[in-house]
PDB file of C-alpha atoms and ligand atoms in Angstrom:
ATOM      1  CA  UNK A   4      12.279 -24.069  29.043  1.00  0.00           C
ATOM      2  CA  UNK A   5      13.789 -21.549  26.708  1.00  0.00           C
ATOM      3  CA  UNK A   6      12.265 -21.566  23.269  1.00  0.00           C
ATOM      4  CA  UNK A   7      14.579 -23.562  20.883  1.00  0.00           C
ATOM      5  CA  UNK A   8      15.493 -23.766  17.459  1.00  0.00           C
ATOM      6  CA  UNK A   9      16.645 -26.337  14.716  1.00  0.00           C
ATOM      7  CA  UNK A  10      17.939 -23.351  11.960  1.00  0.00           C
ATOM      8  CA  UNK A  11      20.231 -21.488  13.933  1.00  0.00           C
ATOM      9  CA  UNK A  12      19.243 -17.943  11.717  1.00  0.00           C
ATOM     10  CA  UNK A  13      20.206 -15.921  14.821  1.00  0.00           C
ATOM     11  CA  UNK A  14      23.773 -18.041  15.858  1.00  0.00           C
ATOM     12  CA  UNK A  15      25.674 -18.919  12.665  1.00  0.00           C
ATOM     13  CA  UNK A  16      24.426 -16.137  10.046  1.00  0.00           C
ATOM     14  CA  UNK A  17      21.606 -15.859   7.784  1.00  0.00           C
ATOM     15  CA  UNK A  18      20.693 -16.880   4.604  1.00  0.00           C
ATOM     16  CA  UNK A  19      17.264 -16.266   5.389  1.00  0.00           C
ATOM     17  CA  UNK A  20      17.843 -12.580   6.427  1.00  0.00           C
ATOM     18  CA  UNK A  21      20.055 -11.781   3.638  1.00  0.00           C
ATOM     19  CA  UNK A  22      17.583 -12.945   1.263  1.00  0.00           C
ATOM     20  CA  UNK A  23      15.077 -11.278   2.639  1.00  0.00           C
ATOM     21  CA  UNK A  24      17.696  -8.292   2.432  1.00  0.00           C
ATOM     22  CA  UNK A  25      17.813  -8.432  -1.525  1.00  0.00           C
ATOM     23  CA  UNK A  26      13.979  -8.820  -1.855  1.00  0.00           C
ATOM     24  CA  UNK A  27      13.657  -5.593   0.156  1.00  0.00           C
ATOM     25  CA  UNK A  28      16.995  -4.220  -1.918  1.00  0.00           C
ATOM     26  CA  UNK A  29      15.659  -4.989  -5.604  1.00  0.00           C
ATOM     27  CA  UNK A  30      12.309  -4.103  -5.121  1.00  0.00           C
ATOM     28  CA  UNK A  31      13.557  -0.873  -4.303  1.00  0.00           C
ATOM     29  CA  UNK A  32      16.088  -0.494  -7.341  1.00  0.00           C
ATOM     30  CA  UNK A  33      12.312  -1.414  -9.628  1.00  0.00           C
ATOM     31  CA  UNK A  34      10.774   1.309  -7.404  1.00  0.00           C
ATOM     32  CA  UNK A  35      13.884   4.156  -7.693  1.00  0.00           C
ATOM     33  CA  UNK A  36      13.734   3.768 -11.831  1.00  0.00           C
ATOM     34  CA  UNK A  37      10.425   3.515 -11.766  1.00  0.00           C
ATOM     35  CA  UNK A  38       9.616   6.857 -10.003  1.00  0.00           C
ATOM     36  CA  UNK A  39      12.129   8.699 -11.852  1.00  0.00           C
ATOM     37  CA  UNK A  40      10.732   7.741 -15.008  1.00  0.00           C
ATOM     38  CA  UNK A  41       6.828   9.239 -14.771  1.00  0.00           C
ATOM     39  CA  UNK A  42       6.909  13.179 -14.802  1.00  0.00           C
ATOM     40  CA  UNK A  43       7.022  15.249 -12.142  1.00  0.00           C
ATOM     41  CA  UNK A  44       3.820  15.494 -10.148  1.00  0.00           C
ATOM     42  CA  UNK A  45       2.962  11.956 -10.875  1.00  0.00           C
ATOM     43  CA  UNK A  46       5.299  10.068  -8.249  1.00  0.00           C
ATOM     44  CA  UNK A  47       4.302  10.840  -4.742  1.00  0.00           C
ATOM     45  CA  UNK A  48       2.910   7.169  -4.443  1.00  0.00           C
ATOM     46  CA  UNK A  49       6.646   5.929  -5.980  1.00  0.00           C
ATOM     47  CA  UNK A  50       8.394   8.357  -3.914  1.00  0.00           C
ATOM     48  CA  UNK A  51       7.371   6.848  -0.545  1.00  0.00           C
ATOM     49  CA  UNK A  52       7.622   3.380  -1.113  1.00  0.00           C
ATOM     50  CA  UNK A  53      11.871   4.847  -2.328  1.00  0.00           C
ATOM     51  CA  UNK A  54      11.908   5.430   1.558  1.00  0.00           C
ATOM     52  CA  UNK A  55      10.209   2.489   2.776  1.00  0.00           C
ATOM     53  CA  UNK A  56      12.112   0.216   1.034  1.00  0.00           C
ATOM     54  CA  UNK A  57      15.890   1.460   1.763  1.00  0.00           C
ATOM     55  CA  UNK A  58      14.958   1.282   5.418  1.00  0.00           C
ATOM     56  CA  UNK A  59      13.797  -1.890   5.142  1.00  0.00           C
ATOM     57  CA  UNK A  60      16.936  -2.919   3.517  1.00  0.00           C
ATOM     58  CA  UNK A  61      19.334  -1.008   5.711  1.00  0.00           C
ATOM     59  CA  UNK A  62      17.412  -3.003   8.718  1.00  0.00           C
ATOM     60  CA  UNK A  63      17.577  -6.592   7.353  1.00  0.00           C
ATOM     61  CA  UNK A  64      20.599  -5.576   6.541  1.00  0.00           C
ATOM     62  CA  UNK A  65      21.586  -5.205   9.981  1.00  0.00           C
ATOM     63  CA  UNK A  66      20.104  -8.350  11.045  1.00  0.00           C
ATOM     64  CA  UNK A  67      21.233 -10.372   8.631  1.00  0.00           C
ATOM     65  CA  UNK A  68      24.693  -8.650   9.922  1.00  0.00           C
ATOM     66  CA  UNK A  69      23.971  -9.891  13.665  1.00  0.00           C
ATOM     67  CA  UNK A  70      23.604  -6.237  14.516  1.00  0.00           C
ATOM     68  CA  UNK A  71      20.898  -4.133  16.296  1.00  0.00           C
ATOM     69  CA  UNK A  72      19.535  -6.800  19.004  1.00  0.00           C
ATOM     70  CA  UNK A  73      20.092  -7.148  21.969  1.00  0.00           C
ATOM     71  CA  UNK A  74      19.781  -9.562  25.215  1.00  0.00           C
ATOM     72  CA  UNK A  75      17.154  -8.648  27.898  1.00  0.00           C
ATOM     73  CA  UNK A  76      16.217 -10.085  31.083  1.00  0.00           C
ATOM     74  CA  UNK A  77      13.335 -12.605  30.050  1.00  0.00           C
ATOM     75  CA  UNK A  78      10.210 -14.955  31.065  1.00  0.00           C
ATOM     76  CA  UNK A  79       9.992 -18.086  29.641  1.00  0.00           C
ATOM     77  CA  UNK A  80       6.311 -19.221  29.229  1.00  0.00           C
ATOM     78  CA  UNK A  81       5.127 -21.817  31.369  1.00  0.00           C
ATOM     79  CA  UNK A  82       8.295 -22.011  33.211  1.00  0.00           C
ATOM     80  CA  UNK A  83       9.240 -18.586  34.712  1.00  0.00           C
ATOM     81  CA  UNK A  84      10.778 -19.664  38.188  1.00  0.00           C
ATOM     82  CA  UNK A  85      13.031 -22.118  37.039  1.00  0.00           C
ATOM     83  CA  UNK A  86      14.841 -19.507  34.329  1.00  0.00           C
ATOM     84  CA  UNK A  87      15.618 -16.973  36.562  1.00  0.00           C
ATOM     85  CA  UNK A  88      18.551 -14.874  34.922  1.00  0.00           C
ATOM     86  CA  UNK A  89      17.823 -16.108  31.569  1.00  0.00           C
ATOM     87  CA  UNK A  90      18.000 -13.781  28.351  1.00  0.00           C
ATOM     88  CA  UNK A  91      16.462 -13.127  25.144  1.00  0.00           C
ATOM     89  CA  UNK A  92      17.937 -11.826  22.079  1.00  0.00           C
ATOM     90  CA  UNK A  93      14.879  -8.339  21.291  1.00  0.00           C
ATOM     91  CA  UNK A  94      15.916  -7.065  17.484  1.00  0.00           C
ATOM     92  CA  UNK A  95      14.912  -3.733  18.123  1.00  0.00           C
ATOM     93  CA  UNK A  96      16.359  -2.430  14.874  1.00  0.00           C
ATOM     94  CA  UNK A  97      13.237  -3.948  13.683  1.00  0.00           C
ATOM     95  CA  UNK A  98      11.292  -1.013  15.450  1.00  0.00           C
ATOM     96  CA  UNK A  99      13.968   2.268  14.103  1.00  0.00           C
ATOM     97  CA  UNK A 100      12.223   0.746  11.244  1.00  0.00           C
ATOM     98  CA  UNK A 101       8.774   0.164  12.093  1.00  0.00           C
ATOM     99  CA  UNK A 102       8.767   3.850  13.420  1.00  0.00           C
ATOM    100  CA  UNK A 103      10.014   5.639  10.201  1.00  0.00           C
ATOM    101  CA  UNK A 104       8.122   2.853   7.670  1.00  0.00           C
ATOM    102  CA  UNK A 105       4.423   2.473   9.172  1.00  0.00           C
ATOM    103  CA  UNK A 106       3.311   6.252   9.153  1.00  0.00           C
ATOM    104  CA  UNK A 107       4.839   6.169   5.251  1.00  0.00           C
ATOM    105  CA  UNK A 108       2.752   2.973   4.341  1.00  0.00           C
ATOM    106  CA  UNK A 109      -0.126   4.921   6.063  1.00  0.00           C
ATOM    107  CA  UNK A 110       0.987   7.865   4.045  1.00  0.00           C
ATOM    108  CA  UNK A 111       1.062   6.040   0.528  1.00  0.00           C
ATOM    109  CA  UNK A 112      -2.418   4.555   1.456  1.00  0.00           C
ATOM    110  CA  UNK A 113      -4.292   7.500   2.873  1.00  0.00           C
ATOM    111  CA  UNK A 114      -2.971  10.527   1.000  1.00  0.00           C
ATOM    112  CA  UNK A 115      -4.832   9.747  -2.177  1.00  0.00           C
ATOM    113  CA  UNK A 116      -7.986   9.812  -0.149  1.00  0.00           C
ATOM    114  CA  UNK A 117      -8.797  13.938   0.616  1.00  0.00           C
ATOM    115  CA  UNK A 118      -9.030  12.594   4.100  1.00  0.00           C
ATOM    116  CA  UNK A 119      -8.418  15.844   5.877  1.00  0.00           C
ATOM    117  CA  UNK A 120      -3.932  16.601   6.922  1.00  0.00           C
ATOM    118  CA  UNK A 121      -5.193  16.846  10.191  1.00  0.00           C
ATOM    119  CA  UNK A 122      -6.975  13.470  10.573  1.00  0.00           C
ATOM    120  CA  UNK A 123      -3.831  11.725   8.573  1.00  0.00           C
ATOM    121  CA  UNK A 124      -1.378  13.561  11.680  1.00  0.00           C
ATOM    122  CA  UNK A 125      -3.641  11.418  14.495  1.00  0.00           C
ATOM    123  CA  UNK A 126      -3.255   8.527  12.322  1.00  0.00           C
ATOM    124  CA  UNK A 127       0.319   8.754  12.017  1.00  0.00           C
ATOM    125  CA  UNK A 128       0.544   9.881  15.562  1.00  0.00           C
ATOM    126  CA  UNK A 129      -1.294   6.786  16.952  1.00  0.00           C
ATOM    127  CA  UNK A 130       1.090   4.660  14.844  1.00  0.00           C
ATOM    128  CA  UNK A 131       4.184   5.911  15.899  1.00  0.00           C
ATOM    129  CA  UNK A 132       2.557   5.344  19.587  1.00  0.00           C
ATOM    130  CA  UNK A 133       2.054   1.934  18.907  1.00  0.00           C
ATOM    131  CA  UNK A 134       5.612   1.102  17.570  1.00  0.00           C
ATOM    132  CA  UNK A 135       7.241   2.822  20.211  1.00  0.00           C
ATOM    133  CA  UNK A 136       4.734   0.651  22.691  1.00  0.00           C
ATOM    134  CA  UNK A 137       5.840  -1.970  21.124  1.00  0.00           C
ATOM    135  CA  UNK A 138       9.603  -1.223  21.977  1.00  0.00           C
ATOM    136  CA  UNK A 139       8.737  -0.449  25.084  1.00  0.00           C
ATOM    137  CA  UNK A 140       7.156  -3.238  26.069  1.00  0.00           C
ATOM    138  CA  UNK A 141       9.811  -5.494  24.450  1.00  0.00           C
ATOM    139  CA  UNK A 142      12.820  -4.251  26.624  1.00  0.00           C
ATOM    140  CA  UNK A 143      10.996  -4.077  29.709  1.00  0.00           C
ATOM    141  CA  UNK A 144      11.906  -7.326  31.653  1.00  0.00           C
ATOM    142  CA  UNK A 145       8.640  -7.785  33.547  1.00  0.00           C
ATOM    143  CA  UNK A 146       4.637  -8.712  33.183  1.00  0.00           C
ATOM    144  CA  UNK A 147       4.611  -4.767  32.754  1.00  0.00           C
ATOM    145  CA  UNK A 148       4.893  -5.395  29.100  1.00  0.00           C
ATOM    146  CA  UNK A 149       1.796  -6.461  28.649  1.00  0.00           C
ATOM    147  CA  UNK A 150       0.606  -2.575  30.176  1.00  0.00           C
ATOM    148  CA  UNK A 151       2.593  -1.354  26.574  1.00  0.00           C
ATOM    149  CA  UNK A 152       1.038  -3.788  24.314  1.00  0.00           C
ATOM    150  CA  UNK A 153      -2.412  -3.012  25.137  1.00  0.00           C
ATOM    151  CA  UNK A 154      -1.691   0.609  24.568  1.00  0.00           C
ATOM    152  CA  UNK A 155       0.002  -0.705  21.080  1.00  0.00           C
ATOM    153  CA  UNK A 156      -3.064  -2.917  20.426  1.00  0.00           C
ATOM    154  CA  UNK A 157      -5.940   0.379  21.430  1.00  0.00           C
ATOM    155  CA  UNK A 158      -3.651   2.792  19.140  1.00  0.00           C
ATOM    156  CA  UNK A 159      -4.377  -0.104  16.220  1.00  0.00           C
ATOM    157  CA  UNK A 160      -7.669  -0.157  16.735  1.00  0.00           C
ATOM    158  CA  UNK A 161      -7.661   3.807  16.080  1.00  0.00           C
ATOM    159  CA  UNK A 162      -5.885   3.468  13.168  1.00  0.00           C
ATOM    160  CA  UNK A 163      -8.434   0.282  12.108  1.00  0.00           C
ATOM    161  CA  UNK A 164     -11.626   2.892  12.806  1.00  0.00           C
ATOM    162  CA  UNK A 165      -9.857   5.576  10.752  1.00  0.00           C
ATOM    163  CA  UNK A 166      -8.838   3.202   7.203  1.00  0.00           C
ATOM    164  CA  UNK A 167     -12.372   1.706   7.692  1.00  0.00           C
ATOM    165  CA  UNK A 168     -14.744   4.685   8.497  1.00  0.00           C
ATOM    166  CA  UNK A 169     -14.022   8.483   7.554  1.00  0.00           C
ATOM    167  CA  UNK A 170     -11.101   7.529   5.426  1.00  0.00           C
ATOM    168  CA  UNK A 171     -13.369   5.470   3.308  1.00  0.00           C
ATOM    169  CA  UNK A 172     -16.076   7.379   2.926  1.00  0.00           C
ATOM    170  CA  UNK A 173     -13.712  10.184   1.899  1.00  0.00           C
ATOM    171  CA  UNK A 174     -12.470   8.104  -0.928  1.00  0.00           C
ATOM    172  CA  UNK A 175     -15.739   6.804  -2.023  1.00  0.00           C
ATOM    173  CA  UNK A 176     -16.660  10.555  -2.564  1.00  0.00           C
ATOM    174  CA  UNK A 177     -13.521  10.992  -5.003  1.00  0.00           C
ATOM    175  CA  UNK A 178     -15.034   8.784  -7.322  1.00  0.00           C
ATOM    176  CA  UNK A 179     -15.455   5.289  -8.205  1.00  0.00           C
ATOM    177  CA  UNK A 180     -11.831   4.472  -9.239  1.00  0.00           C
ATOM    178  CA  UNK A 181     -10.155   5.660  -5.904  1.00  0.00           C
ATOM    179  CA  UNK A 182     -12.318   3.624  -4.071  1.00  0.00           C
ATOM    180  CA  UNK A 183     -11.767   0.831  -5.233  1.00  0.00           C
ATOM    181  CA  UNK A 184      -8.390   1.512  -5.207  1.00  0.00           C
ATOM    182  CA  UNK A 185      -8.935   2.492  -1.332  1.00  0.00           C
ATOM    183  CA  UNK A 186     -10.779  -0.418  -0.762  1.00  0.00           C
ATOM    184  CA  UNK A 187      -8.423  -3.245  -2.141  1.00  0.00           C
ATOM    185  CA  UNK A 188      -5.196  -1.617  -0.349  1.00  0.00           C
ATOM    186  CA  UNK A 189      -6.832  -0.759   2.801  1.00  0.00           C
ATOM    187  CA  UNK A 190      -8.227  -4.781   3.641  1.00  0.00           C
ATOM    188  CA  UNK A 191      -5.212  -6.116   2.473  1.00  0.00           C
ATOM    189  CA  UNK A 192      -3.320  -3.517   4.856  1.00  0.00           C
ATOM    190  CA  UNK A 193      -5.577  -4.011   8.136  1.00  0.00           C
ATOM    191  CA  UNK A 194      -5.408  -7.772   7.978  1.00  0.00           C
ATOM    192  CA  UNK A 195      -1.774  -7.870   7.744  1.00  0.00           C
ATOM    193  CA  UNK A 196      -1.185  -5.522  10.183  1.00  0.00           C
ATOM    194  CA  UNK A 197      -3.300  -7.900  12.621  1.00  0.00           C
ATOM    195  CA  UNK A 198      -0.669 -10.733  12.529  1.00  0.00           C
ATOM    196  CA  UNK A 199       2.304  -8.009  13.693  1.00  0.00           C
ATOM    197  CA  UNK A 200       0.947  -7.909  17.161  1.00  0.00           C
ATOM    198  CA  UNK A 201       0.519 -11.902  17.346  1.00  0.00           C
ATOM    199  CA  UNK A 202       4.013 -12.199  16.029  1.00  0.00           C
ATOM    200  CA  UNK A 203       4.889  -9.898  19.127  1.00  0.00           C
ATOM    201  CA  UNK A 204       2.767 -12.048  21.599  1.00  0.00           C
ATOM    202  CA  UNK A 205       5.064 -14.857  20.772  1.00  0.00           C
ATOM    203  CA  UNK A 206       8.175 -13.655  20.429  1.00  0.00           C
ATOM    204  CA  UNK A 207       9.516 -10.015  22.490  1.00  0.00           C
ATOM    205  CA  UNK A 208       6.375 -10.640  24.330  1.00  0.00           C
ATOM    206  CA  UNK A 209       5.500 -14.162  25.952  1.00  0.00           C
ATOM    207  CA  UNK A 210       8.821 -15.627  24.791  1.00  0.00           C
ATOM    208  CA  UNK A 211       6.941 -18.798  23.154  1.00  0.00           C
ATOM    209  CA  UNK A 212       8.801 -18.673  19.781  1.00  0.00           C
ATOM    210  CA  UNK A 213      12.760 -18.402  19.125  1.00  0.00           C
ATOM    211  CA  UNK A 214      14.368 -15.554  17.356  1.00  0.00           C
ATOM    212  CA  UNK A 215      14.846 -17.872  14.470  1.00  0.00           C
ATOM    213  CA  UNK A 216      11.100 -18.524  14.132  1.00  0.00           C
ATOM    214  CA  UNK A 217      10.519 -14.856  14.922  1.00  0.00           C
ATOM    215  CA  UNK A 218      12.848 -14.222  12.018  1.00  0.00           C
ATOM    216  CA  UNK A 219      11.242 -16.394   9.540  1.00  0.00           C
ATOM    217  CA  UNK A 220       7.668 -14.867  11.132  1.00  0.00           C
ATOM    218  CA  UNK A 221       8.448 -11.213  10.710  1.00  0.00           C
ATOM    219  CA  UNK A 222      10.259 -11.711   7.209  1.00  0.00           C
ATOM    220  CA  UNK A 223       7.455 -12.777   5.503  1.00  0.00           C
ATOM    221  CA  UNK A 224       5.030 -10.442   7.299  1.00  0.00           C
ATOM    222  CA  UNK A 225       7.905  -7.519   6.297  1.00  0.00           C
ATOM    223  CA  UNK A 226       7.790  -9.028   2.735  1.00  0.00           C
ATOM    224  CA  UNK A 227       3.962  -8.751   2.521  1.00  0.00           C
ATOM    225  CA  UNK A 228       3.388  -5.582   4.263  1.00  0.00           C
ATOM    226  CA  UNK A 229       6.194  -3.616   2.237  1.00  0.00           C
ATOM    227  CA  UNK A 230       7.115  -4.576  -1.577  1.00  0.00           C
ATOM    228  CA  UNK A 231       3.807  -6.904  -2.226  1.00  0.00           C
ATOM    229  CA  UNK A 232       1.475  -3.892  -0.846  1.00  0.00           C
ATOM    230  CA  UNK A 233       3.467  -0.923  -2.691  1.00  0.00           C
ATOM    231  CA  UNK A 234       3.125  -3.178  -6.345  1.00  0.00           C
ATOM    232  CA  UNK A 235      -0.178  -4.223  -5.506  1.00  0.00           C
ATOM    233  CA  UNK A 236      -1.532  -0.842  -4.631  1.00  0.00           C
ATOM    234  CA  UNK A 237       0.795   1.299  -7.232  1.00  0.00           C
ATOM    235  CA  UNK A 238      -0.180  -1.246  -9.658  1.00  0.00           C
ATOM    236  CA  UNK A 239      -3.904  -0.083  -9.251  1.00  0.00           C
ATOM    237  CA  UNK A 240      -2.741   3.415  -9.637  1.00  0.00           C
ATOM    238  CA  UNK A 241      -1.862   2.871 -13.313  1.00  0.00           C
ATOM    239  CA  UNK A 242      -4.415   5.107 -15.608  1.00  0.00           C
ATOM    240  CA  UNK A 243      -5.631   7.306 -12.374  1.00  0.00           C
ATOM    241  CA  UNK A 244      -4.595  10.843 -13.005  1.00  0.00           C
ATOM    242  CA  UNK A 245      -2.256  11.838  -9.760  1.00  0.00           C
ATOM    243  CA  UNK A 246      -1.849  15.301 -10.258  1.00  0.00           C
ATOM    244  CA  UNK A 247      -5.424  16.665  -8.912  1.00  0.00           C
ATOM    245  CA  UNK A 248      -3.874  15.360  -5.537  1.00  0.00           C
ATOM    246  CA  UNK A 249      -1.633  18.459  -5.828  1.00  0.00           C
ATOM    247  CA  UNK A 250       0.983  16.153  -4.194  1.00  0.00           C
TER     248      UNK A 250
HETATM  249  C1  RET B  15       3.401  -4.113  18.080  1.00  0.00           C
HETATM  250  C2  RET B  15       3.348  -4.445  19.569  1.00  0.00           C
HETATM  251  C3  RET B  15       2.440  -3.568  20.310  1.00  0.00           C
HETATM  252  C4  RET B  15       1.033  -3.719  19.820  1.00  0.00           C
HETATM  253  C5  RET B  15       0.934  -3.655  18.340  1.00  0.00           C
HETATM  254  C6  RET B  15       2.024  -3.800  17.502  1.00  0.00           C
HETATM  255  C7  RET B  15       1.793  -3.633  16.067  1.00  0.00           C
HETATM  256  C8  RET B  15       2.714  -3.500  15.111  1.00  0.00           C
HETATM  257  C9  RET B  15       2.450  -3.334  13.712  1.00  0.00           C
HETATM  258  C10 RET B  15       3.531  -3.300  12.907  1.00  0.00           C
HETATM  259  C11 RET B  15       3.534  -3.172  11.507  1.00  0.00           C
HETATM  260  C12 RET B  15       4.669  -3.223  10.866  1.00  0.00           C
HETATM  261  C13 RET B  15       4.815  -3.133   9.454  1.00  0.00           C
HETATM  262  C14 RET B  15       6.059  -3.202   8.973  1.00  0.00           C
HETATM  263  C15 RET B  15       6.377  -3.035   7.613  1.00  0.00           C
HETATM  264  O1  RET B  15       6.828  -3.895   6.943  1.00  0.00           O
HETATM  265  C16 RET B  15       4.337  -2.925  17.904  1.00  0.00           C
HETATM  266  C17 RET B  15       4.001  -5.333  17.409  1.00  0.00           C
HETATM  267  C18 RET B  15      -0.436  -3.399  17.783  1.00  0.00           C
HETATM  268  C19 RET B  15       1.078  -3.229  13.186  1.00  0.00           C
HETATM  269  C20 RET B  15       3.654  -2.984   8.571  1.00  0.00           C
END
């Protein structure tokens, strides 16, 4: 049967989304004054997380709006021949801004590294794939999906080698303060970005979860992954000297 759900988040309007709308919204207002108050030179790392956060905010703030989702043809799990016909609501506003905000967290994370421009372009190259995989394989209303998310899941394991091998050893040779820096961000970054691709399993892609538990899922996740990774890691950067990034 069709996944169901107690809350009602994705029916009657959101308290849930909205809230996760002002976390996204405030944290960014912290991060604007912030930024503008260190001199010039100084605020590449504030800069970024400026962008991450209004599109975060602009896209809960769709959601929490009912907009940018719509139904698709879908499976239900254990049950697909007697739900012929049936739909699911796929929030793809979630992946305009997966697209624009995952190669800037990779940004904020790997430019203070000297990892070489052109291994940070693959990087961000394999993580746009992997969003737009993701996408892919959400609207298509057939076992095909699957085809997309294992591209998604071998572009993630790129991106895992990368943070964890030449990325880190290029930090380690900047000196003892950057890597631990590098270190801290970069573990708490790979495991979280694990649980996005279960939270995909059971939602766009098997159909096990509702939207409403997808919702809840992906808002914490979002919360995690944006504002509590920008304070931790900019919080770090306190004391290091920014400019001999020549950023
Ligand atoms: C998808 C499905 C295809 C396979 C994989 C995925 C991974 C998504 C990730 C998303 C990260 C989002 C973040 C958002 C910011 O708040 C697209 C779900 C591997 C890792 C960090």
């Amino acid at each position: 049967n069709p996944p169901t759900s107690a809350i009602d988040i994705t029916t009657h309007g959101s308290n849930w989304l909205w809230a996760v709308f002002a976390v996204m919204l405030l944290s960014d207002i912290i991060m604007i004054v912030w930024a503008y108050s260190l001199p010039r030179g100084q605020r590449v790392f504030h800069l970024l997380p400026i962008a991450i956060l209004t599109t975060a905010a602009i896209a809960y703030f769709s959601m929490a709006s009912d907009l940018g989702g719509t139904p698709v043809q879908a499976e239900f799990f254990g049950n697909r021949h007697q739900n012929q016909g049936q739909t699911r609501a796929i929030w793809y506003v979630r992946y305009i801004d997966w697209v624009i905000t995952t190669p800037l967290l990779l940004m904020e994370l790997l430019l203070g590294t000297g990892l070489p421009l052109s291994d940070i372009f693959v990087t961000v190259f394999m993580d746009i794939a992997m969003i737009v995989a993701g996408l892919v394989g959400a609207l298509v209303p057939s076992t095909y999906k699957w085809g997309y998310f294992a591209g998604g899941m071998a572009a993630l394991f790129f991106i895992w080698y990368i943070l964890l091998g030449p990325a880190r050893a290029s930090a380690e040779l900047i000196g003892p303060d950057v890597r631990s820096i590098y270190l801290r961000s970069a573990a708490f970054l790979s495991f979280l970005w694990l649980l996005y691709p279960i939270a995909w399993g059971l939602s766009d892609g098997g159909n096990v979860i509702h939207p409403d538990s997808e919702m809840v899922f992906y808002g914490i996740l979002d919360i995690l992954a944006k504002p509590v990774f920008i304070f931790i890691h900019i919080a770090s950067l306190r004391g290091v000297d920014m400019s001999r990034f020549g950023l």
